mmCIF file of C-alpha atoms in Angstrom:
data_model
loop_
_atom_site.group_PDB
_atom_site.id
_atom_site.type_symbol
_atom_site.label_atom_id
_atom_site.label_comp_id
_atom_site.label_asym_id
_atom_site.label_seq_id
_atom_site.Cartn_x
_atom_site.Cartn_y
_atom_site.Cartn_z
ATOM 1 C CA ILE O 1 42.215 51.619 11.074
ATOM 2 C CA GLY O 2 41.791 48.079 12.326
ATOM 3 C CA ALA O 3 43.922 45.546 14.175
ATOM 4 C CA CYS O 4 43.584 42.143 15.824
ATOM 5 C CA GLY O 5 45.669 40.034 18.170
ATOM 6 C CA THR O 6 46.118 36.335 18.868
ATOM 7 C CA THR O 7 44.870 36.158 22.450
ATOM 8 C CA ALA O 8 41.778 37.171 24.357
ATOM 9 C CA GLY O 9 43.779 39.720 26.373
ATOM 10 C CA ALA O 10 45.521 42.849 25.135
ATOM 11 C CA SER O 11 48.729 42.061 23.241
ATOM 12 C CA PHE O 12 50.738 43.131 20.217
ATOM 13 C CA HIS O 13 48.649 42.970 17.061
ATOM 14 C CA ARG O 14 48.958 40.118 14.566
ATOM 15 C CA LEU O 15 47.200 41.940 11.713
ATOM 16 C CA TYR O 16 46.515 45.635 11.144
ATOM 17 C CA GLY O 17 45.480 47.932 8.322
ATOM 18 C CA SER O 18 43.819 51.168 7.312
ATOM 19 C CA PHE O 19 41.015 51.799 4.869
ATOM 20 C CA GLY O 20 38.712 54.511 3.569
ATOM 21 C CA LEU O 21 34.955 54.725 4.081
ATOM 22 C CA ILE O 22 32.654 56.705 1.798
ATOM 23 C CA VAL O 23 29.127 57.389 3.028
ATOM 24 C CA GLU O 24 26.465 58.159 0.422
ATOM 25 C CA GLU O 25 22.830 59.096 0.762
ATOM 26 C CA GLY O 26 20.281 56.320 0.841
ATOM 27 C CA THR O 27 19.987 53.052 2.731
ATOM 28 C CA THR O 28 21.722 49.753 2.259
ATOM 29 C CA GLU O 29 20.089 46.588 3.497
ATOM 30 C CA ALA O 30 22.490 43.992 4.808
ATOM 31 C CA PRO O 31 21.654 40.361 3.969
ATOM 32 C CA THR O 32 19.608 38.727 6.682
ATOM 33 C CA THR O 33 20.738 35.136 6.066
ATOM 34 C CA ALA O 34 24.423 35.400 5.260
ATOM 35 C CA ALA O 35 27.114 35.539 7.929
ATOM 36 C CA PRO O 36 27.533 39.059 9.306
ATOM 37 C CA PHE O 37 30.859 40.849 9.030
ATOM 38 C CA ALA O 38 32.011 41.040 12.651
ATOM 39 C CA ALA O 39 35.120 40.350 14.668
ATOM 40 C CA PRO O 40 34.993 37.452 17.165
ATOM 41 C CA THR O 41 34.751 37.986 20.909
ATOM 42 C CA ASN O 42 35.231 35.484 23.714
ATOM 43 C CA PRO O 43 33.025 35.422 26.822
ATOM 44 C CA PRO O 44 34.679 36.680 30.014
ATOM 45 C CA GLY O 45 36.468 33.912 31.894
ATOM 46 C CA ALA O 46 36.712 31.589 28.907
ATOM 47 C CA GLU O 47 39.691 29.288 28.446
ATOM 48 C CA VAL O 48 41.440 29.988 25.119
ATOM 49 C CA LEU O 49 43.373 27.352 23.167
ATOM 50 C CA GLU O 50 45.694 28.096 20.276
ATOM 51 C CA LEU O 51 45.303 24.918 18.297
ATOM 52 C CA PRO O 52 48.410 23.062 17.069
ATOM 53 C CA GLY O 53 49.110 20.720 14.154
ATOM 54 C CA ASP O 54 46.959 20.962 11.056
ATOM 55 C CA LEU O 55 44.702 23.447 12.861
ATOM 56 C CA GLU O 56 47.530 25.881 13.559
ATOM 57 C CA GLY O 57 46.315 29.467 13.314
ATOM 58 C CA SER O 58 42.908 28.553 14.736
ATOM 59 C CA THR O 59 41.747 29.306 18.265
ATOM 60 C CA LEU O 60 39.038 27.766 20.401
ATOM 61 C CA SER O 61 37.663 29.253 23.585
ATOM 62 C CA TYR O 62 35.289 27.426 25.878
ATOM 63 C CA LEU O 63 33.391 28.251 29.036
ATOM 64 C CA PHE O 64 31.396 25.862 31.223
ATOM 65 C CA THR O 65 28.230 27.241 32.801
ATOM 66 C CA PHE O 66 26.351 25.305 35.461
ATOM 67 C CA ASP O 67 22.549 25.529 35.573
ATOM 68 C CA ASP O 68 22.633 27.744 32.493
ATOM 69 C CA PRO O 69 19.314 29.613 32.045
ATOM 70 C CA ASN O 70 20.008 29.771 28.297
ATOM 71 C CA THR O 71 19.694 25.983 28.108
ATOM 72 C CA GLY O 72 16.752 25.493 30.415
ATOM 73 C CA GLY O 73 18.817 25.280 33.581
ATOM 74 C CA LYS O 74 21.070 22.502 32.291
ATOM 75 C CA ASP O 75 24.863 22.568 32.435
ATOM 76 C CA SER O 76 26.336 23.902 29.205
ATOM 77 C CA ILE O 77 29.501 24.752 27.310
ATOM 78 C CA THR O 78 29.925 27.895 25.230
ATOM 79 C CA VAL O 79 32.367 27.438 22.371
ATOM 80 C CA THR O 80 33.936 30.065 20.128
ATOM 81 C CA TYR O 81 35.998 28.635 17.285
ATOM 82 C CA THR O 82 37.926 30.965 14.974
ATOM 83 C CA ALA O 83 39.759 29.742 11.881
ATOM 84 C CA PRO O 84 41.908 31.664 9.375
ATOM 85 C CA VAL O 85 39.637 30.930 6.413
ATOM 86 C CA THR O 86 36.712 32.443 4.612
ATOM 87 C CA GLY O 87 34.534 29.376 4.525
ATOM 88 C CA TRP O 88 32.407 27.007 6.551
ATOM 89 C CA VAL O 89 33.741 25.768 9.894
ATOM 90 C CA ALA O 90 32.814 22.902 12.184
ATOM 91 C CA VAL O 91 33.695 21.816 15.690
ATOM 92 C CA GLY O 92 32.246 19.219 18.023
ATOM 93 C CA ALA O 93 32.728 16.484 20.581
ATOM 94 C CA SER O 94 34.206 13.070 19.819
ATOM 95 C CA GLU O 95 34.812 9.873 21.752
ATOM 96 C CA THR O 96 37.799 8.767 19.666
ATOM 97 C CA GLY O 97 39.147 11.838 17.886
ATOM 98 C CA LEU O 98 37.857 10.444 14.583
ATOM 99 C CA MET O 99 35.208 12.019 12.417
ATOM 100 C CA VAL O 100 33.028 8.909 12.158
ATOM 101 C CA GLY O 101 30.874 8.516 15.256
ATOM 102 C CA SER O 102 31.289 12.114 16.368
ATOM 103 C CA ASP O 103 28.849 14.991 16.678
ATOM 104 C CA SER O 104 29.592 18.359 15.146
ATOM 105 C CA VAL O 105 28.231 21.866 15.076
ATOM 106 C CA ILE O 106 28.642 23.309 11.581
ATOM 107 C CA GLY O 107 28.390 26.969 10.714
ATOM 108 C CA ILE O 108 27.596 27.751 7.070
ATOM 109 C CA PRO O 109 28.278 31.417 6.253
ATOM 110 C CA ALA O 110 26.320 31.362 2.982
ATOM 111 C CA THR O 111 23.061 30.788 4.856
ATOM 112 C CA GLY O 112 23.999 31.915 8.353
ATOM 113 C CA GLU O 113 22.894 28.519 9.706
ATOM 114 C CA VAL O 114 24.484 26.950 12.782
ATOM 115 C CA LYS O 115 23.179 23.436 13.401
ATOM 116 C CA LYS O 116 24.106 20.115 14.965
ATOM 117 C CA TYR O 117 25.090 17.204 12.722
ATOM 118 C CA THR O 118 25.925 13.540 13.143
ATOM 119 C CA LEU O 119 28.979 12.235 11.307
ATOM 120 C CA ASN O 120 28.221 8.677 10.271
ATOM 121 C CA SER O 121 30.817 8.044 7.580
ATOM 122 C CA LYS O 122 33.411 9.665 5.366
ATOM 123 C CA SER O 123 32.463 10.037 1.734
ATOM 124 C CA GLY O 124 33.223 12.548 -0.960
ATOM 125 C CA ASP O 125 29.543 13.350 -1.535
ATOM 126 C CA LEU O 126 28.930 14.271 2.144
ATOM 127 C CA SER O 127 26.220 11.611 2.422
ATOM 128 C CA GLY O 128 27.579 10.568 5.814
ATOM 129 C CA ILE O 129 26.979 14.030 7.306
ATOM 130 C CA LYS O 130 23.402 14.229 8.559
ATOM 131 C CA VAL O 131 21.738 17.260 10.112
ATOM 132 C CA MET O 132 20.018 16.316 13.356
ATOM 133 C CA PRO O 133 16.214 16.547 13.493
ATOM 134 C CA ASP O 134 14.592 19.751 14.707
ATOM 135 C CA ASP O 135 13.896 18.418 18.201
ATOM 136 C CA LYS O 136 17.659 17.872 18.637
ATOM 137 C CA GLN O 137 18.571 21.426 17.603
ATOM 138 C CA THR O 138 18.960 22.684 21.164
ATOM 139 C CA LEU O 139 21.841 25.108 20.654
ATOM 140 C CA ALA O 140 21.661 28.606 22.119
ATOM 141 C CA ASN O 141 23.448 31.861 21.304
ATOM 142 C CA THR O 142 24.535 30.661 17.871
ATOM 143 C CA ALA O 143 26.447 32.839 15.419
ATOM 144 C CA ILE O 144 28.649 32.474 12.357
ATOM 145 C CA THR O 145 30.619 35.612 11.473
ATOM 146 C CA GLN O 146 33.457 36.606 9.174
ATOM 147 C CA ALA O 147 36.003 39.401 9.354
ATOM 148 C CA ASN O 148 39.484 40.049 7.955
ATOM 149 C CA GLY O 149 39.818 36.598 6.432
ATOM 150 C CA MET O 150 38.722 34.871 9.644
ATOM 151 C CA THR O 151 35.544 32.873 10.262
ATOM 152 C CA THR O 152 34.161 32.483 13.774
ATOM 153 C CA LEU O 153 31.589 29.985 14.992
ATOM 154 C CA THR O 154 29.925 30.530 18.379
ATOM 155 C CA TYR O 155 27.371 28.383 20.171
ATOM 156 C CA THR O 156 26.200 27.219 23.583
ATOM 157 C CA LYS O 157 25.428 23.512 23.942
ATOM 158 C CA ILE O 158 23.981 21.314 26.676
ATOM 159 C CA LEU O 159 26.729 19.041 28.022
ATOM 160 C CA VAL O 160 24.817 15.764 28.111
ATOM 161 C CA GLU O 161 22.027 14.990 25.619
ATOM 162 C CA ASP O 162 20.421 11.719 24.552
ATOM 163 C CA ASP O 163 22.156 9.856 21.691
ATOM 164 C CA GLU O 164 24.943 12.439 21.501
ATOM 165 C CA VAL O 165 28.588 12.375 22.549
ATOM 166 C CA PRO O 166 28.612 13.590 26.175
ATOM 167 C CA ILE O 167 30.861 16.462 27.232
ATOM 168 C CA ASN O 168 32.407 16.102 30.676
ATOM 169 C CA ARG O 169 32.514 19.150 32.918
ATOM 170 C CA VAL O 170 35.235 17.354 34.927
ATOM 171 C CA GLY O 171 37.895 15.349 33.112
ATOM 172 C CA GLU O 172 39.208 15.196 29.572
ATOM 173 C CA ASN O 173 37.165 15.961 26.466
ATOM 174 C CA ILE O 174 38.141 15.295 22.871
ATOM 175 C CA PHE O 175 37.002 17.687 20.163
ATOM 176 C CA ILE O 176 37.286 17.631 16.389
ATOM 177 C CA ALA O 177 37.362 20.604 14.053
ATOM 178 C CA ALA O 178 37.339 21.136 10.302
ATOM 179 C CA VAL O 179 37.168 24.013 7.852
ATOM 180 C CA GLY O 180 36.261 24.398 4.205
ATOM 181 C CA THR O 181 37.343 26.679 1.410
ATOM 182 C CA SER O 182 33.911 28.062 0.521
ATOM 183 C CA ASN O 183 30.931 29.506 2.375
ATOM 184 C CA THR O 184 28.793 26.522 1.379
ATOM 185 C CA LEU O 185 29.264 23.102 2.938
ATOM 186 C CA GLY O 186 31.699 20.871 1.078
ATOM 187 C CA PHE O 187 34.676 18.588 1.645
ATOM 188 C CA HIS O 188 37.041 19.923 4.276
ATOM 189 C CA SER O 189 40.431 21.420 3.453
ATOM 190 C CA VAL O 190 41.847 21.042 6.979
ATOM 191 C CA ARG O 191 40.759 18.928 9.902
ATOM 192 C CA GLY O 192 42.138 17.779 13.222
ATOM 193 C CA SER O 193 41.330 16.575 16.694
ATOM 194 C CA PHE O 194 42.472 17.803 20.081
ATOM 195 C CA SER O 195 41.670 17.668 23.760
ATOM 196 C CA LEU O 196 40.497 20.647 25.745
ATOM 197 C CA SER O 197 43.851 20.533 27.499
ATOM 198 C CA GLY O 198 45.325 21.578 24.156
ATOM 199 C CA LYS O 199 46.912 18.230 23.258
ATOM 200 C CA VAL O 200 46.662 17.012 19.651
ATOM 201 C CA VAL O 201 44.845 13.674 19.313
ATOM 202 C CA GLU O 202 46.562 11.606 16.631
ATOM 203 C CA ARG O 203 44.789 8.829 14.750
ATOM 204 C CA ASP O 204 46.677 5.531 14.881
ATOM 205 C CA ASN O 205 47.428 4.492 11.316
ATOM 206 C CA SER O 206 49.517 1.381 12.048
ATOM 207 C CA LEU O 207 46.812 -1.160 11.162
ATOM 208 C CA TRP O 208 45.958 0.714 7.974
ATOM 209 C CA VAL O 209 49.620 0.633 6.918
ATOM 210 C CA VAL O 210 49.678 -3.148 7.406
ATOM 211 C CA HIS O 211 46.388 -3.496 5.514
ATOM 212 C CA GLY O 212 47.717 -1.500 2.572
ATOM 213 C CA TRP O 213 51.013 -3.330 2.303
ATOM 214 C CA LEU O 214 49.352 -6.757 2.440
ATOM 215 C CA ALA O 215 46.976 -5.835 -0.380
ATOM 216 C CA ALA O 216 49.668 -4.115 -2.454
ATOM 217 C CA ILE O 217 52.094 -7.049 -2.237
ATOM 218 C CA ALA O 218 49.344 -9.557 -3.005
ATOM 219 C CA TRP O 219 47.746 -7.876 -6.011
ATOM 220 C CA GLY O 220 50.375 -5.377 -7.085
ATOM 221 C CA VAL O 221 53.269 -7.854 -7.209
ATOM 222 C CA MET O 222 52.431 -11.526 -6.579
ATOM 223 C CA CYS O 223 49.338 -11.827 -8.776
ATOM 224 C CA PRO O 224 51.001 -10.224 -11.851
ATOM 225 C CA LEU O 225 54.059 -12.459 -11.354
ATOM 226 C CA ALA O 226 51.796 -15.539 -11.197
ATOM 227 C CA ILE O 227 50.166 -14.503 -14.483
ATOM 228 C CA LEU O 228 53.574 -13.885 -16.075
ATOM 229 C CA ALA O 229 54.708 -17.369 -15.014
ATOM 230 C CA GLY O 230 51.869 -18.815 -17.086
ATOM 231 C CA LEU O 231 52.447 -16.543 -20.084
ATOM 232 C CA PHE O 232 56.201 -17.180 -20.252
ATOM 233 C CA ARG O 233 56.081 -20.828 -19.221
ATOM 234 C CA LYS O 234 58.273 -21.944 -22.136
ATOM 235 C CA TYR O 235 61.155 -19.905 -20.771
ATOM 236 C CA ILE O 236 60.978 -21.330 -17.238
ATOM 237 C CA PRO O 237 63.261 -24.383 -16.878
ATOM 238 C CA GLY O 238 61.996 -27.545 -15.283
ATOM 239 C CA GLU O 239 59.028 -29.721 -16.206
ATOM 240 C CA GLY O 240 55.888 -28.091 -14.815
ATOM 241 C CA MET O 241 57.923 -25.562 -12.796
ATOM 242 C CA TRP O 242 55.869 -22.648 -14.166
ATOM 243 C CA PHE O 243 52.708 -24.220 -12.749
ATOM 244 C CA GLN O 244 54.267 -24.692 -9.313
ATOM 245 C CA ILE O 245 55.306 -21.025 -9.302
ATOM 246 C CA HIS O 246 51.834 -19.960 -10.484
ATOM 247 C CA ARG O 247 50.049 -22.047 -7.869
ATOM 248 C CA ILE O 248 52.259 -20.987 -4.954
ATOM 249 C CA LEU O 249 52.005 -17.290 -5.823
ATOM 250 C CA GLN O 250 48.229 -17.376 -6.247
ATOM 251 C CA THR O 251 47.823 -19.235 -2.963
ATOM 252 C CA LEU O 252 49.870 -16.538 -1.242
ATOM 253 C CA VAL O 253 47.720 -13.883 -2.930
ATOM 254 C CA ILE O 254 44.589 -15.283 -1.303
ATOM 255 C CA VAL O 255 46.273 -15.756 2.084
ATOM 256 C CA LEU O 256 47.469 -12.127 2.054
ATOM 257 C CA THR O 257 44.046 -10.935 0.857
ATOM 258 C CA ILE O 258 42.280 -12.669 3.738
ATOM 259 C CA ALA O 259 44.844 -11.203 6.147
ATOM 260 C CA SER O 260 44.419 -7.740 4.631
ATOM 261 C CA VAL O 261 40.633 -7.838 5.047
ATOM 262 C CA ALA O 262 40.976 -9.140 8.610
ATOM 263 C CA VAL O 263 43.341 -6.285 9.516
ATOM 264 C CA ALA O 264 40.949 -3.727 7.976
ATOM 265 C CA ILE O 265 38.032 -5.135 10.003
ATOM 266 C CA ALA O 266 40.155 -4.971 13.170
ATOM 267 C CA ALA O 267 41.094 -1.348 12.410
ATOM 268 C CA LEU O 268 37.468 -0.362 11.858
ATOM 269 C CA ASN O 269 36.355 -2.097 15.034
ATOM 270 C CA LYS O 270 39.073 -0.282 16.970
ATOM 271 C CA GLU O 271 38.049 3.123 15.615
ATOM 272 C CA THR O 272 34.268 2.790 15.804
ATOM 273 C CA PRO O 273 32.501 3.761 19.045
ATOM 274 C CA ALA O 274 30.570 0.917 20.657
ATOM 275 C CA ARG O 275 27.227 2.631 20.057
ATOM 276 C CA LEU O 276 27.728 2.635 16.265
ATOM 277 C CA SER O 277 28.074 0.030 13.529
ATOM 278 C CA ALA O 278 31.473 -0.200 11.845
ATOM 279 C CA ASN O 279 29.784 -0.750 8.450
ATOM 280 C CA HIS O 280 32.675 -2.947 7.362
ATOM 281 C CA PHE O 281 31.521 -3.319 3.766
ATOM 282 C CA SER O 282 29.543 -0.125 3.235
ATOM 283 C CA VAL O 283 29.167 1.054 -0.355
ATOM 284 C CA ASP O 284 29.114 4.691 0.801
ATOM 285 C CA PHE O 285 32.674 4.826 2.090
ATOM 286 C CA ALA O 286 35.645 6.078 0.023
ATOM 287 C CA ASP O 287 34.128 5.517 -3.409
ATOM 288 C CA GLY O 288 33.054 1.978 -2.526
ATOM 289 C CA HIS O 289 36.480 0.837 -1.297
ATOM 290 C CA ARG O 290 35.044 -1.350 1.464
ATOM 291 C CA LEU O 291 32.490 -3.091 -0.749
ATOM 292 C CA ILE O 292 35.054 -3.646 -3.506
ATOM 293 C CA GLY O 293 37.272 -5.300 -0.905
ATOM 294 C CA LEU O 294 34.526 -7.807 -0.132
ATOM 295 C CA VAL O 295 33.984 -8.493 -3.851
ATOM 296 C CA VAL O 296 37.711 -9.079 -4.358
ATOM 297 C CA LEU O 297 37.857 -11.454 -1.394
ATOM 298 C CA ILE O 298 34.929 -13.555 -2.621
ATOM 299 C CA ALA O 299 36.026 -13.566 -6.273
ATOM 300 C CA GLY O 300 39.599 -14.454 -5.291
ATOM 301 C CA ILE O 301 38.454 -17.446 -3.255
ATOM 302 C CA VAL O 302 36.208 -18.534 -6.138
ATOM 303 C CA GLN O 303 39.179 -18.296 -8.513
ATOM 304 C CA VAL O 304 41.320 -20.500 -6.276
ATOM 305 C CA VAL O 305 38.574 -23.110 -5.834
ATOM 306 C CA ASN O 306 37.973 -22.949 -9.585
ATOM 307 C CA GLY O 307 41.650 -23.715 -10.131
ATOM 308 C CA VAL O 308 41.617 -26.688 -7.782
ATOM 309 C CA LEU O 309 38.471 -28.157 -9.428
ATOM 310 C CA ARG O 310 39.626 -27.519 -13.002
ATOM 311 C CA PRO O 311 38.860 -30.181 -15.647
ATOM 312 C CA HIS O 312 42.008 -32.148 -16.315
ATOM 313 C CA LEU O 313 43.998 -31.940 -19.517
ATOM 314 C CA PRO O 314 44.018 -34.995 -21.738
ATOM 315 C CA PRO O 315 46.898 -37.398 -20.989
ATOM 316 C CA LYS O 316 50.182 -36.726 -22.733
ATOM 317 C CA PRO O 317 50.708 -39.012 -25.761
ATOM 318 C CA GLU O 318 53.244 -41.799 -25.450
ATOM 319 C CA PRO O 319 56.256 -41.684 -27.805
ATOM 320 C CA ASN O 320 55.699 -43.670 -31.059
ATOM 321 C CA ASP O 321 56.925 -47.242 -30.927
ATOM 322 C CA ALA O 322 60.433 -47.547 -32.396
ATOM 323 C CA GLU O 323 59.373 -50.667 -34.282
ATOM 324 C CA GLU O 324 56.933 -48.658 -36.362
ATOM 325 C CA GLY O 325 59.742 -46.538 -37.744
ATOM 326 C CA ASN O 326 58.005 -43.286 -36.859
ATOM 327 C CA ASN O 327 60.538 -41.972 -34.367
ATOM 328 C CA ASP O 328 60.873 -38.738 -36.354
ATOM 329 C CA THR O 329 57.148 -37.985 -36.075
ATOM 330 C CA PRO O 330 56.322 -36.006 -32.908
ATOM 331 C CA PRO O 331 53.486 -37.450 -30.882
ATOM 332 C CA GLN O 332 50.203 -35.555 -31.258
ATOM 333 C CA ALA O 333 48.448 -34.309 -28.130
ATOM 334 C CA ALA O 334 44.806 -35.213 -27.677
ATOM 335 C CA GLU O 335 42.322 -32.347 -28.025
ATOM 336 C CA LYS O 336 41.118 -30.632 -24.867
ATOM 337 C CA SER O 337 37.594 -31.378 -23.732
ATOM 338 C CA SER O 338 34.883 -28.739 -24.197
ATOM 339 C CA ALA O 339 34.705 -28.311 -20.426
ATOM 340 C CA ARG O 340 38.457 -27.641 -20.273
ATOM 341 C CA LYS O 341 38.280 -25.116 -23.097
ATOM 342 C CA LEU O 342 35.442 -23.278 -21.360
ATOM 343 C CA TRP O 343 37.325 -23.388 -18.057
ATOM 344 C CA ASP O 344 40.431 -21.908 -19.678
ATOM 345 C CA VAL O 345 38.441 -18.935 -20.983
ATOM 346 C CA LEU O 346 36.568 -18.305 -17.725
ATOM 347 C CA HIS O 347 39.682 -18.716 -15.571
ATOM 348 C CA ARG O 348 41.626 -16.192 -17.624
ATOM 349 C CA LEU O 349 38.778 -13.696 -17.848
ATOM 350 C CA LEU O 350 38.155 -13.810 -14.106
ATOM 351 C CA GLY O 351 41.879 -13.502 -13.444
ATOM 352 C CA VAL O 352 42.314 -10.452 -15.674
ATOM 353 C CA GLY O 353 39.132 -8.863 -14.342
ATOM 354 C CA LEU O 354 40.254 -9.390 -10.745
ATOM 355 C CA LEU O 355 43.670 -7.912 -11.458
ATOM 356 C CA ALA O 356 42.161 -4.784 -13.041
ATOM 357 C CA LEU O 357 39.679 -4.386 -10.161
ATOM 358 C CA THR O 358 42.348 -4.797 -7.498
ATOM 359 C CA TRP O 359 44.654 -2.289 -9.180
ATOM 360 C CA TYR O 360 41.792 0.214 -9.076
ATOM 361 C CA GLN O 361 41.148 -0.774 -5.445
ATOM 362 C CA ILE O 362 44.782 -0.208 -4.465
ATOM 363 C CA GLN O 363 44.712 3.191 -6.154
ATOM 364 C CA LEU O 364 41.611 4.078 -4.120
ATOM 365 C CA GLY O 365 43.274 2.864 -0.948
ATOM 366 C CA ILE O 366 46.390 4.971 -1.528
ATOM 367 C CA PHE O 367 44.317 8.065 -2.284
ATOM 368 C CA TRP O 368 42.057 7.783 0.762
ATOM 369 C CA TYR O 369 44.881 6.800 3.125
ATOM 370 C CA HIS O 370 46.654 10.049 2.289
ATOM 371 C CA GLU O 371 43.389 11.983 2.564
ATOM 372 C CA PHE O 372 43.017 10.763 6.137
ATOM 373 C CA PHE O 373 46.632 10.732 7.313
ATOM 374 C CA ASN O 374 48.714 12.942 5.026
ATOM 375 C CA ASN O 375 46.536 15.919 4.088
ATOM 376 C CA GLY O 376 45.780 14.434 0.687
ATOM 377 C CA ASP O 377 49.412 14.315 -0.493
ATOM 378 C CA SER O 378 49.148 11.010 -2.382
ATOM 379 C CA GLU O 379 50.834 11.993 -5.655
ATOM 380 C CA SER O 380 54.295 10.545 -5.010
ATOM 381 C CA THR O 381 52.964 7.218 -3.693
ATOM 382 C CA LEU O 382 50.520 6.902 -6.584
ATOM 383 C CA ASN O 383 53.301 7.609 -9.090
ATOM 384 C CA ILE O 384 55.371 4.759 -7.648
ATOM 385 C CA PHE O 385 52.353 2.453 -7.817
ATOM 386 C CA TYR O 386 51.597 3.474 -11.408
ATOM 387 C CA GLY O 387 55.234 2.808 -12.331
ATOM 388 C CA VAL O 388 55.195 -0.707 -10.868
ATOM 389 C CA ILE O 389 51.911 -1.784 -12.427
ATOM 390 C CA GLY O 390 52.884 -0.069 -15.682
ATOM 391 C CA VAL O 391 55.944 -2.312 -16.034
ATOM 392 C CA LEU O 392 54.116 -5.471 -14.947
ATOM 393 C CA GLY O 393 51.105 -4.640 -17.113
ATOM 394 C CA ALA O 394 53.325 -4.097 -20.155
ATOM 395 C CA LEU O 395 54.987 -7.484 -19.596
ATOM 396 C CA ILE O 396 51.562 -9.140 -19.380
ATOM 397 C CA VAL O 397 50.485 -7.526 -22.665
ATOM 398 C CA ILE O 398 53.748 -8.666 -24.323
ATOM 399 C CA GLY O 399 53.231 -12.185 -23.007
ATOM 400 C CA VAL O 400 49.658 -12.357 -24.305
ATOM 401 C CA ALA O 401 50.760 -11.019 -27.710
ATOM 402 C CA MET O 402 53.546 -13.621 -27.972
ATOM 403 C CA ARG O 403 51.169 -16.476 -27.159
ATOM 404 C CA VAL O 404 48.669 -15.270 -29.737
ATOM 405 C CA LEU O 405 51.320 -14.855 -32.440
ATOM 406 C CA MET O 406 52.861 -18.232 -31.661
ATOM 407 C CA GLY O 407 49.482 -19.947 -31.650
#
């Protein structure tokens, strides 16, 4: 029989069971690199936290040791982190409660490795997670074990080390933790941050909400409406009114785009520790979302300047003189210049290309926002976005088809 509880002291069991064991002749060699099958234990005197929020069901115990002989006489912390998964686990110190800029100890059951990593950026291919060099691997008493659907990571770490997030033996400390769904390192399924007092550390998403709404209104609504004003100009009353609508909307698009980028830069600066670069336009982050934002900003400004400097249309023809008796003959417009014809093509191509790129960019933004703040639950928001751009996109296609058919 077997049983386990939820605290370090004796208490009523949380899980229990019975099983049979058949012993046969011969020897069985256990793997030497994979995580051993063993139940977690906490060192005597350790503080035990039952983690809340997204990490509910996990526990973390910690014990400070002064002048620890296991770490060369330096002050240390011994951490035991247990999560209700059969997969890799990670826990480490953070200055902000965010992954980027933090240090982490990751236990990989498939290999039995427990090592220190730096977390430089968030990306789906894990390129921002870097194992520290060998001379920085100063952990002691490391272990990664699994038992009864639980994975436990144990290590002893020096409190203060060069170029690493310091851990205070007096005062508050912020830790982050994450777990995966497999025994090899991959993208996390659950993550969270907390203080050693047990308080959840929430990431402030207010600036990111503003950033998203500014971009969505600019390119998801205003830009398509500006294009539709040009396509359906014959149905807009007032001489030249369509152009005024087009120009005002596109100007607002660029103003909101600049504001959106400025808010994103402010959010990154707020979240990034002083010792690190914010990498505002890194290609490695969120499928290139930051770099695409820079491209959109530059191309949008170019499109506006291109519109202001456009070659002029030929002057409208004057009505035929009544004395000539040709009042029934409509005046013929002069042919556009070659420069104007080329400008028309380039302006439209750049406009359509920008709209398609920004719609992809907004989709990326929605997906990654929910990955960071809503446990990846982006489906409903994406469906609303797809519905809006589906209607506006269909109207644009209809408008283009009507202009082609009508010459």
